mmCIF file of C-alpha atoms in Angstrom:
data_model
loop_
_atom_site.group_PDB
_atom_site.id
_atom_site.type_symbol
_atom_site.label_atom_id
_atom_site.label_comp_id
_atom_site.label_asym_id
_atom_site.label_seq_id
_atom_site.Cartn_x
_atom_site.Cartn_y
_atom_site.Cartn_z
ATOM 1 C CA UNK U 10 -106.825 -35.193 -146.764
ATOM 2 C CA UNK U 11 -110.515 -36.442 -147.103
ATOM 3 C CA UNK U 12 -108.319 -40.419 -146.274
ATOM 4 C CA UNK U 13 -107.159 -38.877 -142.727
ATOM 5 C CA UNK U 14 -110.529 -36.852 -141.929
ATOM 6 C CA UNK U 15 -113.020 -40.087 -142.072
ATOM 7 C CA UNK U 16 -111.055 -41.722 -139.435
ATOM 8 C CA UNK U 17 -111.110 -39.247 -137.777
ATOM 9 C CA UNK U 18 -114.802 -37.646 -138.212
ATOM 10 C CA UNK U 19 -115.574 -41.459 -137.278
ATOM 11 C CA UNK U 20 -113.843 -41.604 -134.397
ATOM 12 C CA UNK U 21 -114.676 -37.699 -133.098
ATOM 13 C CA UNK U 22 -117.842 -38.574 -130.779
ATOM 14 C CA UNK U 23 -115.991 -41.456 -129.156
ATOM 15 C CA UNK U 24 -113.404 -38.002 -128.802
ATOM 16 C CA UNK U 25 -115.464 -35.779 -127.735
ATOM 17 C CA UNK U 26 -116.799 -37.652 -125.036
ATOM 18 C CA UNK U 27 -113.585 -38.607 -123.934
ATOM 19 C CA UNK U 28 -112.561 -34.998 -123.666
ATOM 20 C CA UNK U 29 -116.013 -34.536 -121.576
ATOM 21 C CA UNK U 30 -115.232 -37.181 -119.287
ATOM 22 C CA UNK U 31 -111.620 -35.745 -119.070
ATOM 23 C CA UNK U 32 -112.396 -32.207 -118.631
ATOM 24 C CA UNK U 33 -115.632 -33.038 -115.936
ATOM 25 C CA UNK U 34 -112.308 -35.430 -114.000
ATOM 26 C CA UNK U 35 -110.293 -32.598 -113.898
ATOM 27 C CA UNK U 36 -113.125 -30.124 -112.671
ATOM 28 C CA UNK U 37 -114.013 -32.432 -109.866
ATOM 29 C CA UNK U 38 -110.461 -32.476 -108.395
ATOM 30 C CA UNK U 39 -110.019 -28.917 -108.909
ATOM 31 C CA UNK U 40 -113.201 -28.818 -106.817
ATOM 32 C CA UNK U 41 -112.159 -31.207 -103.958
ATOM 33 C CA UNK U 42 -108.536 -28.978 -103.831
ATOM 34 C CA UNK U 43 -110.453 -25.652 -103.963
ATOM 35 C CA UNK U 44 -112.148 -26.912 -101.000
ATOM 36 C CA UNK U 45 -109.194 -28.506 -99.098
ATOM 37 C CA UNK U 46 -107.620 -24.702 -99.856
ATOM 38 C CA UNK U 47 -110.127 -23.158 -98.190
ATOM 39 C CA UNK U 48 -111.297 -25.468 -95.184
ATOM 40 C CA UNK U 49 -108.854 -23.943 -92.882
ATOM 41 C CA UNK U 50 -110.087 -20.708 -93.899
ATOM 42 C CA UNK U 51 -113.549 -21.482 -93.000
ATOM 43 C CA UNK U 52 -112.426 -23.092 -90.000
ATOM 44 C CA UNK U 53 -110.214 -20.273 -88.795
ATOM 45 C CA UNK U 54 -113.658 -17.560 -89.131
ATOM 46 C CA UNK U 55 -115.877 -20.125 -87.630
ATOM 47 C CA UNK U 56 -113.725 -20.677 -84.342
ATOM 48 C CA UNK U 57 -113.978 -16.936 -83.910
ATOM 49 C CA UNK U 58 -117.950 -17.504 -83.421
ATOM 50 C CA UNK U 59 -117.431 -20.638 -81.135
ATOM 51 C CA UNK U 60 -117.277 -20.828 -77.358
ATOM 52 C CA UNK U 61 -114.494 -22.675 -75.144
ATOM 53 C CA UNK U 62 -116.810 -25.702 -75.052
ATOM 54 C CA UNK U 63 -117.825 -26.154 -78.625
ATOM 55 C CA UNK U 64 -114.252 -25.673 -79.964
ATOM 56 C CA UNK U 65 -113.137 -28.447 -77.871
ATOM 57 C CA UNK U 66 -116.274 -31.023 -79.737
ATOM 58 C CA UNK U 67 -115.282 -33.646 -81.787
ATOM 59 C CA UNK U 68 -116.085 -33.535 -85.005
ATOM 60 C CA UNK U 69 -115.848 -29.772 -84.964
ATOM 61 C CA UNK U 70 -118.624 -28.025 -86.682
ATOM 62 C CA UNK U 71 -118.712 -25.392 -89.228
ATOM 63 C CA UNK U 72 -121.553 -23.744 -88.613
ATOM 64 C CA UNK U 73 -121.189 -22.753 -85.099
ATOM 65 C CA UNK U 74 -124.450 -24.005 -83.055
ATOM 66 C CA UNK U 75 -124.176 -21.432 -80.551
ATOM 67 C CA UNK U 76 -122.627 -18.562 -82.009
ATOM 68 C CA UNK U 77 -120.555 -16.064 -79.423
ATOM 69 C CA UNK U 78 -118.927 -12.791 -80.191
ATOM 70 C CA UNK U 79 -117.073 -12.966 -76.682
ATOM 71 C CA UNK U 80 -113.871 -14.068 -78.329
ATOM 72 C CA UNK U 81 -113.935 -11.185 -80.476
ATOM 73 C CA UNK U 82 -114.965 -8.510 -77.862
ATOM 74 C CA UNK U 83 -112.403 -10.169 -75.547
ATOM 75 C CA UNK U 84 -109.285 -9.899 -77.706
ATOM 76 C CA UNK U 85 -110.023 -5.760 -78.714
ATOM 77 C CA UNK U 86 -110.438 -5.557 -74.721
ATOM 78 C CA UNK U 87 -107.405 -6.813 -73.413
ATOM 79 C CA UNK U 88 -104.584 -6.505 -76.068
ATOM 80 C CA UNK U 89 -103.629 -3.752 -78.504
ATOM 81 C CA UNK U 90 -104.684 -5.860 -81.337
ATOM 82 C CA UNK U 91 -105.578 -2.831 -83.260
ATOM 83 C CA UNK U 92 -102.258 -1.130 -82.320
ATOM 84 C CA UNK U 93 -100.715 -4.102 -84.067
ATOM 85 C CA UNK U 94 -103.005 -4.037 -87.529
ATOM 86 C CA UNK U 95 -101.885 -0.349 -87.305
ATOM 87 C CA UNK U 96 -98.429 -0.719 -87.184
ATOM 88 C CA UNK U 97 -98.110 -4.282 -89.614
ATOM 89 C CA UNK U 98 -100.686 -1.386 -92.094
ATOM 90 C CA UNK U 99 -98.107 1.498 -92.152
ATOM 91 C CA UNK U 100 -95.044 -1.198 -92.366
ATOM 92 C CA UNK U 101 -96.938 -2.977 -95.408
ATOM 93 C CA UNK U 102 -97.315 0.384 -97.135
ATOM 94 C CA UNK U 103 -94.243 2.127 -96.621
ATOM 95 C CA UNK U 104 -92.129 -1.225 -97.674
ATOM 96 C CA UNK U 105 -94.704 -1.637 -100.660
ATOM 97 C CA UNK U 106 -93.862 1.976 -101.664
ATOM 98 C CA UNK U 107 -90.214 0.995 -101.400
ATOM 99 C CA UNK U 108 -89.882 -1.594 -103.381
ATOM 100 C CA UNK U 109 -92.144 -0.476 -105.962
ATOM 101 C CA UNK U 110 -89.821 2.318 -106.582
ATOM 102 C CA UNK U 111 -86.299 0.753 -105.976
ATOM 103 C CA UNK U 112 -87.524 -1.771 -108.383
ATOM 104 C CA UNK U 113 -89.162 0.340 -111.194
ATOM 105 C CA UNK U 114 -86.047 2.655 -111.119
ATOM 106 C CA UNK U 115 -83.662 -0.764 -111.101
ATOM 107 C CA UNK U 116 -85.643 -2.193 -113.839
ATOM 108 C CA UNK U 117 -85.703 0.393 -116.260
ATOM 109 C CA UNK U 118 -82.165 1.459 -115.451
ATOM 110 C CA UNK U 119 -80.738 -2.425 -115.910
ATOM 111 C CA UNK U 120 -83.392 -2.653 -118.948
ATOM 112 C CA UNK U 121 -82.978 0.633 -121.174
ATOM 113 C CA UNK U 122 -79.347 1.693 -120.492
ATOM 114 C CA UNK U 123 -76.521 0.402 -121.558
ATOM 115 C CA UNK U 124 -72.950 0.926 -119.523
ATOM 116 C CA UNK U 125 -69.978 -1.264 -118.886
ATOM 117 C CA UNK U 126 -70.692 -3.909 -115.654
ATOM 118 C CA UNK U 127 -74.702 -3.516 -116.228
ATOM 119 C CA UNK U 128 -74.656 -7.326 -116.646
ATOM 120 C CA UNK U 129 -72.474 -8.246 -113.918
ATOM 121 C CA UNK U 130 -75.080 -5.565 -111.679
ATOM 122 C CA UNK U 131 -78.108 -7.613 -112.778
ATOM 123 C CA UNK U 132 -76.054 -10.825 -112.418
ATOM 124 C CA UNK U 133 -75.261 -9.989 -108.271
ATOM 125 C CA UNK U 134 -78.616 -8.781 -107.721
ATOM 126 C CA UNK U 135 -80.397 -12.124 -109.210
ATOM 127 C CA UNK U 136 -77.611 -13.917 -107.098
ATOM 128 C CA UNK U 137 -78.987 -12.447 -103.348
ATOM 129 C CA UNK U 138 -82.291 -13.648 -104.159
ATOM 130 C CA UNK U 139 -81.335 -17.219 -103.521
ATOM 131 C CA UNK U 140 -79.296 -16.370 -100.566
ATOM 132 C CA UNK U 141 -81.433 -17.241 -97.181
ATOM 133 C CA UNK U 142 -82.864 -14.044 -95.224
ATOM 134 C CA UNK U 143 -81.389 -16.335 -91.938
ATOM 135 C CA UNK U 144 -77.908 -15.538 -93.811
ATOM 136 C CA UNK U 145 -77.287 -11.764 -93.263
ATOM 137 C CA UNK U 146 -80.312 -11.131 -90.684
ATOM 138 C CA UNK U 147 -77.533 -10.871 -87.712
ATOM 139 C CA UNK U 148 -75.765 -8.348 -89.576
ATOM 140 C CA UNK U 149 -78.522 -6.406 -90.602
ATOM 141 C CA UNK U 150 -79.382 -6.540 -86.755
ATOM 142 C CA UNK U 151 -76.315 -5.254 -85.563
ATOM 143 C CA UNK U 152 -76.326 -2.545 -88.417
ATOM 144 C CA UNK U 153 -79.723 -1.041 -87.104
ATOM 145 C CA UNK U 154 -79.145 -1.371 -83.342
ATOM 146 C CA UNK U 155 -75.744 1.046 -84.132
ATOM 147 C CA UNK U 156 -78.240 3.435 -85.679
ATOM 148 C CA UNK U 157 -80.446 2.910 -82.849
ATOM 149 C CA UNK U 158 -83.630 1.724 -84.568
ATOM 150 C CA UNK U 159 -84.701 -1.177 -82.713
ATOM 151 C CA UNK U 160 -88.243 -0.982 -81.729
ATOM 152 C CA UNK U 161 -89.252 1.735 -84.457
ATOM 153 C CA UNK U 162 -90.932 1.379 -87.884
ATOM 154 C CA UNK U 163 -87.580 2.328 -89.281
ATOM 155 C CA UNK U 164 -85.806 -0.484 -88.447
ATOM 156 C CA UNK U 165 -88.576 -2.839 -89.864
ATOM 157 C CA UNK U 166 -88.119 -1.086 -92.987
ATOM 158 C CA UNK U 167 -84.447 -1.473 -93.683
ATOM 159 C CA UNK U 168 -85.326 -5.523 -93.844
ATOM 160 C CA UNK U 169 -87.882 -4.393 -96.797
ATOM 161 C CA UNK U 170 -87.038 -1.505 -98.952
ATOM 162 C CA UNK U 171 -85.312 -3.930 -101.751
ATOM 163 C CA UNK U 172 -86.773 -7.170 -103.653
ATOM 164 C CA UNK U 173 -84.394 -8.670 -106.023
ATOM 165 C CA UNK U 174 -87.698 -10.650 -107.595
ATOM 166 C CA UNK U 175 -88.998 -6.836 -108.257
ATOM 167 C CA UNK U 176 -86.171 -5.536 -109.780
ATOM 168 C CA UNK U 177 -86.277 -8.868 -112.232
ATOM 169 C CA UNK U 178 -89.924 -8.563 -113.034
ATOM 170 C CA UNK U 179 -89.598 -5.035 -113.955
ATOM 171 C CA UNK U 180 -86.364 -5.280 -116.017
ATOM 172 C CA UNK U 181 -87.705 -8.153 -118.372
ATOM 173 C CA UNK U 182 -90.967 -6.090 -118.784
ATOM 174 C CA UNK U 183 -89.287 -3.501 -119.871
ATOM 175 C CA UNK U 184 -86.995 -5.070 -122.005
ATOM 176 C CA UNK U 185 -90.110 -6.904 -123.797
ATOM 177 C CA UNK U 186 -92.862 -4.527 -123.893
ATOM 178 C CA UNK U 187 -91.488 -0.429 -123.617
ATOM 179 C CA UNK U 188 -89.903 -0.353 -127.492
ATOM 180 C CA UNK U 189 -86.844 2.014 -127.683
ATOM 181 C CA UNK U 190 -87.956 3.853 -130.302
ATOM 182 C CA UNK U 191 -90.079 5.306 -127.944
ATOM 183 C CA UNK U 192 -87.989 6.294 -125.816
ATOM 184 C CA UNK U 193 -85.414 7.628 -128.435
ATOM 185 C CA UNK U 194 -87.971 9.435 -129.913
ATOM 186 C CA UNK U 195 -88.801 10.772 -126.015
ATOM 187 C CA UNK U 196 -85.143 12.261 -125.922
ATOM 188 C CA UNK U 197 -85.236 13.750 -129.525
ATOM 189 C CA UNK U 198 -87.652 15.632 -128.648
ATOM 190 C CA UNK U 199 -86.181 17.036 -125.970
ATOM 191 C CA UNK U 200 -87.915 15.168 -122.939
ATOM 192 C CA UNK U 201 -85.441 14.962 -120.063
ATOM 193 C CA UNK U 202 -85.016 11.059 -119.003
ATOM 194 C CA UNK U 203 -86.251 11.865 -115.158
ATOM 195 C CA UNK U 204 -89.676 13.416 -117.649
ATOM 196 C CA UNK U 205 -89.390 9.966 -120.105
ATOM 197 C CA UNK U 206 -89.604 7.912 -117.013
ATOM 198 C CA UNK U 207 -92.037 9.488 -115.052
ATOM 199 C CA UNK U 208 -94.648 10.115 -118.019
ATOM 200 C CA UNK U 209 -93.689 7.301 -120.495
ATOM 201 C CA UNK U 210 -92.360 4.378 -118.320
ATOM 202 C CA UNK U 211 -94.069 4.299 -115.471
ATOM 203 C CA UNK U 212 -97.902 4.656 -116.666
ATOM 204 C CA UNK U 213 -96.731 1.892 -118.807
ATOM 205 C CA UNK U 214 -95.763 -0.322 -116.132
ATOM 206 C CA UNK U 215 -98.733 0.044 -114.290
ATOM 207 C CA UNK U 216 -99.479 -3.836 -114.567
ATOM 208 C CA UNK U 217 -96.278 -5.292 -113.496
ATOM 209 C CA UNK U 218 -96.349 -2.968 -110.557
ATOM 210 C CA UNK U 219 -99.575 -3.813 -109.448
ATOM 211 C CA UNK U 220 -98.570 -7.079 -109.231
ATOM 212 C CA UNK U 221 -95.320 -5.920 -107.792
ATOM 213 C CA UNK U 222 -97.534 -4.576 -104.961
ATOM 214 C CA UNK U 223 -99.654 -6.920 -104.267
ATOM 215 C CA UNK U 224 -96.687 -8.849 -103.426
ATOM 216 C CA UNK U 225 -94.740 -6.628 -101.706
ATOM 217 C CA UNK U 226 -97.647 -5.959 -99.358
ATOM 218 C CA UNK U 227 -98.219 -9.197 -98.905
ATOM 219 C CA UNK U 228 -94.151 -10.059 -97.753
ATOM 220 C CA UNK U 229 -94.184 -7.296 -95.156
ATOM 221 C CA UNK U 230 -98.071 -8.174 -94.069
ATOM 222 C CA UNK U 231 -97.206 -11.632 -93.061
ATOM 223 C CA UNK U 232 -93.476 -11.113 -91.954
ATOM 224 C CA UNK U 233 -91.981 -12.376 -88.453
ATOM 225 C CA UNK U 234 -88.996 -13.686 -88.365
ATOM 226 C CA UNK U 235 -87.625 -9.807 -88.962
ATOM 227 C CA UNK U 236 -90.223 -7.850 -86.806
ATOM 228 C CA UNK U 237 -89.490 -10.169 -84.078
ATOM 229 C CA UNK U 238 -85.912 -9.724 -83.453
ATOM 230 C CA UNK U 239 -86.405 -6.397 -83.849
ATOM 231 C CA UNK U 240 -89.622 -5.092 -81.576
ATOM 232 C CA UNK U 241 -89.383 -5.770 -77.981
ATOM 233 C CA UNK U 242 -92.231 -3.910 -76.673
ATOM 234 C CA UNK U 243 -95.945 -4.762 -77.208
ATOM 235 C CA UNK U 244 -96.631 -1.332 -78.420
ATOM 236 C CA UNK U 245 -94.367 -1.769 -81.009
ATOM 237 C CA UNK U 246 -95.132 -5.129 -82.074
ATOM 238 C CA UNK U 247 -96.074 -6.244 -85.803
ATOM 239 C CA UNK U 248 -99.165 -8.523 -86.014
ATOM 240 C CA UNK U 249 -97.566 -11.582 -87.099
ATOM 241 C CA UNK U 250 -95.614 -10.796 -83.843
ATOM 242 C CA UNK U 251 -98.736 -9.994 -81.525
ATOM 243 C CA UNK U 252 -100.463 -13.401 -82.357
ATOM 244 C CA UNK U 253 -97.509 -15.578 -81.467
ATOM 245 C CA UNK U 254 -98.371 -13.917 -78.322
ATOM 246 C CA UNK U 255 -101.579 -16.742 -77.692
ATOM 247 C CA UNK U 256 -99.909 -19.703 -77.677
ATOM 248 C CA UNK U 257 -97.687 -20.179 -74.767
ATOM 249 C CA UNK U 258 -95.490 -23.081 -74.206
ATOM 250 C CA UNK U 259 -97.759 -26.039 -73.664
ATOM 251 C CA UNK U 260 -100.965 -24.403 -74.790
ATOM 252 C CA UNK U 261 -103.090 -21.988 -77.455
ATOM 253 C CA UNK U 262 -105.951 -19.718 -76.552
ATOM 254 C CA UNK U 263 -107.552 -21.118 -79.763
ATOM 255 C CA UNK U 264 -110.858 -19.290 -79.531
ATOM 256 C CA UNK U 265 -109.359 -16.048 -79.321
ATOM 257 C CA UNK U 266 -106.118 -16.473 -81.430
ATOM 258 C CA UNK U 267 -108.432 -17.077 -84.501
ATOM 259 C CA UNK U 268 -111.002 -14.106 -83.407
ATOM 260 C CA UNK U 269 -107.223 -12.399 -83.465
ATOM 261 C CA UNK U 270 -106.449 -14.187 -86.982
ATOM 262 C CA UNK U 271 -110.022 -13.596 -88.576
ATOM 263 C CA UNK U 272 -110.423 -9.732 -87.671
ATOM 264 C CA UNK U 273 -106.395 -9.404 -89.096
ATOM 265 C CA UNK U 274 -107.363 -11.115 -91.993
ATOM 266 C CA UNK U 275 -110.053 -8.260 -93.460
ATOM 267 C CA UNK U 276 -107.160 -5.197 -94.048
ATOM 268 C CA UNK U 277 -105.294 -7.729 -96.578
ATOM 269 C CA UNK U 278 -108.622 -9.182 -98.823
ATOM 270 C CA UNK U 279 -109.164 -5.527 -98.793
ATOM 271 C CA UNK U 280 -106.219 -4.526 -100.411
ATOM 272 C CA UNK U 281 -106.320 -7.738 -102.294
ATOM 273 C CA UNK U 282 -109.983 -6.646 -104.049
ATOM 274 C CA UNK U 283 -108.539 -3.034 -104.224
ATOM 275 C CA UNK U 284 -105.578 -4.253 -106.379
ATOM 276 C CA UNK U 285 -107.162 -7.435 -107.890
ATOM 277 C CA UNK U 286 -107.660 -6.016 -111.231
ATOM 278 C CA UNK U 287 -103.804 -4.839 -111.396
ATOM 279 C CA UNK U 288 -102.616 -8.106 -109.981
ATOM 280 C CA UNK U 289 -104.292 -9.812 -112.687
ATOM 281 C CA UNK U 290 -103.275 -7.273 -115.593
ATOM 282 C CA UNK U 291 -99.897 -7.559 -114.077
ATOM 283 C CA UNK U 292 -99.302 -11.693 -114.348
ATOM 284 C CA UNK U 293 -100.961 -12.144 -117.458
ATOM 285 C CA UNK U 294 -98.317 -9.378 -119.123
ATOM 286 C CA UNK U 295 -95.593 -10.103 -117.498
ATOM 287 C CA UNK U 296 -92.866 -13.558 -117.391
ATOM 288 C CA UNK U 297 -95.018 -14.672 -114.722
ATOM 289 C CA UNK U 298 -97.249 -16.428 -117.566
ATOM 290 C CA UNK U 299 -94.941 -18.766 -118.443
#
């Protein structure tokens, strides 16, 4: 033992200092990417500030010279920009709500019970996550203009009440964390399952579907292809929708689109800093880790 160590004892500040030279080459380009990540961020909030002149200077600034809330004041003036936050808000909730249920239910049904075809169930439902939204879209049109839901919040919502992803993520967490023992133990005592699942399961899945929501929010907040074949009317536009509205053929309000794009941008950090704690609770005990 003592043969191997002097080598390397001898040869562990030469190591060390390699490692520090490593480590400070790998925090500098994490640096420089952070910052590539977020120049069009700052960029996008600065523009709101600038005025039709200064937007057009080349280089653009960052720090506007000669800042301007016009752009702002403008865009809450003349379109129903908070009409649209309101409506892409309820959508986001009500499909987050959805899917967070479908999927808990899903997982711990395709997790914890055992019946003949459960594998073949799990198998099909993995299989329409690689199968392209573009795919059955047409369909799924034609399905909610027979019920006559074009131009409601109901009809955005049968696009987003189901994520196969969901129903995955909860089904291996239960699988690898909920023990059954727990469960059997649940039902020997006499707890009904709907009790078990609601009082057991689900407060111990509150990580996973935290995560699950953040995501699921974050799906229906930045959705178009969906809202826009289905709302045909400004009023009942989504805001993905409503901002395709400022670029016409040949040209793109840019001053107001990203007053538009910065003012839409404070609903989602908010839920975002709401939920960060679950998000994070979420990934770090669930497959997402690996």
């Amino acid at each position: 033992m003592s043969d191997r160590s002097l080598p390397a004892a001898e040869a562990g500040p030469s190591a060390t200092t390699g490692e520090r030279v490593l480590n400070g080459v790998i925090d500098v380009i994490l640096i420089v990417f952070c910052i590539l990540m977020l120049l069009p961020l700052v960029f996008l909030v600065s523009n709101a500030f600038k005025s039709p002149q200064e937007l057009l200077q080349w280089p653009p600034t960052i720090i506007p010279r000669q800042a301007t809330l016009e752009n702002i004041t403008s865009v809450l003036a003349e379109t129903p920009l908070l009409r649209w936050i309101g409506n892409t808000f309820l959508f986001a909730v009500l499909s987050t709500v959805a899917i967070v249920t479908t999927s808990a239910v899903s997982g711990y049904v395709l997790g914890k019970f055992r019946f003949p075809g459960v594998h073949i169930i799990f198998g099909m439902i993995l299989a329409t996550a690689i199968i392209p939204f573009e795919v059955y879209m047409i369909p799924l049109y034609l399905g909610v203009q027979q019920l006559g839901l074009l131009n409601s919040l109901w009809g955005l919502l049968i696009g987003y009440l189901v994520m196969s992803f969901g129903i995955f993520l909860i089904r291996q967490y239960v699988i690898a964390s909920i023990p059954d023992e727990l469960i059997e133990a649940a039902r020997i005592d006499g707890a009904s399952e709907g009790w078990i699942f609601l009082r057991i399961v689900v407060p111990l899945m509150r990580g996973p579907l935290g995560t699950l929501a953040v995501l699921a929010f974050f799906q229906s907040w930045t959705a178009f292809t969906w809202p826009m074949i289905i709302t045909a009317t400004k009023e009942s536009y989504t805001l993905e929708v409503g901002l395709a509205l400022f670029q016409t053929g040949f040209t793109v309000d840019l001053g107001r689109l990203s007053a538009a794009a910065a003012l839409a941008l404070l609903p989602s950090i908010l839920f975002f800093a709401f939920m960060r704690r679950n998000f994070v609770q979420g990934v770090a005990s669930s497959g997402l880790k690996e």
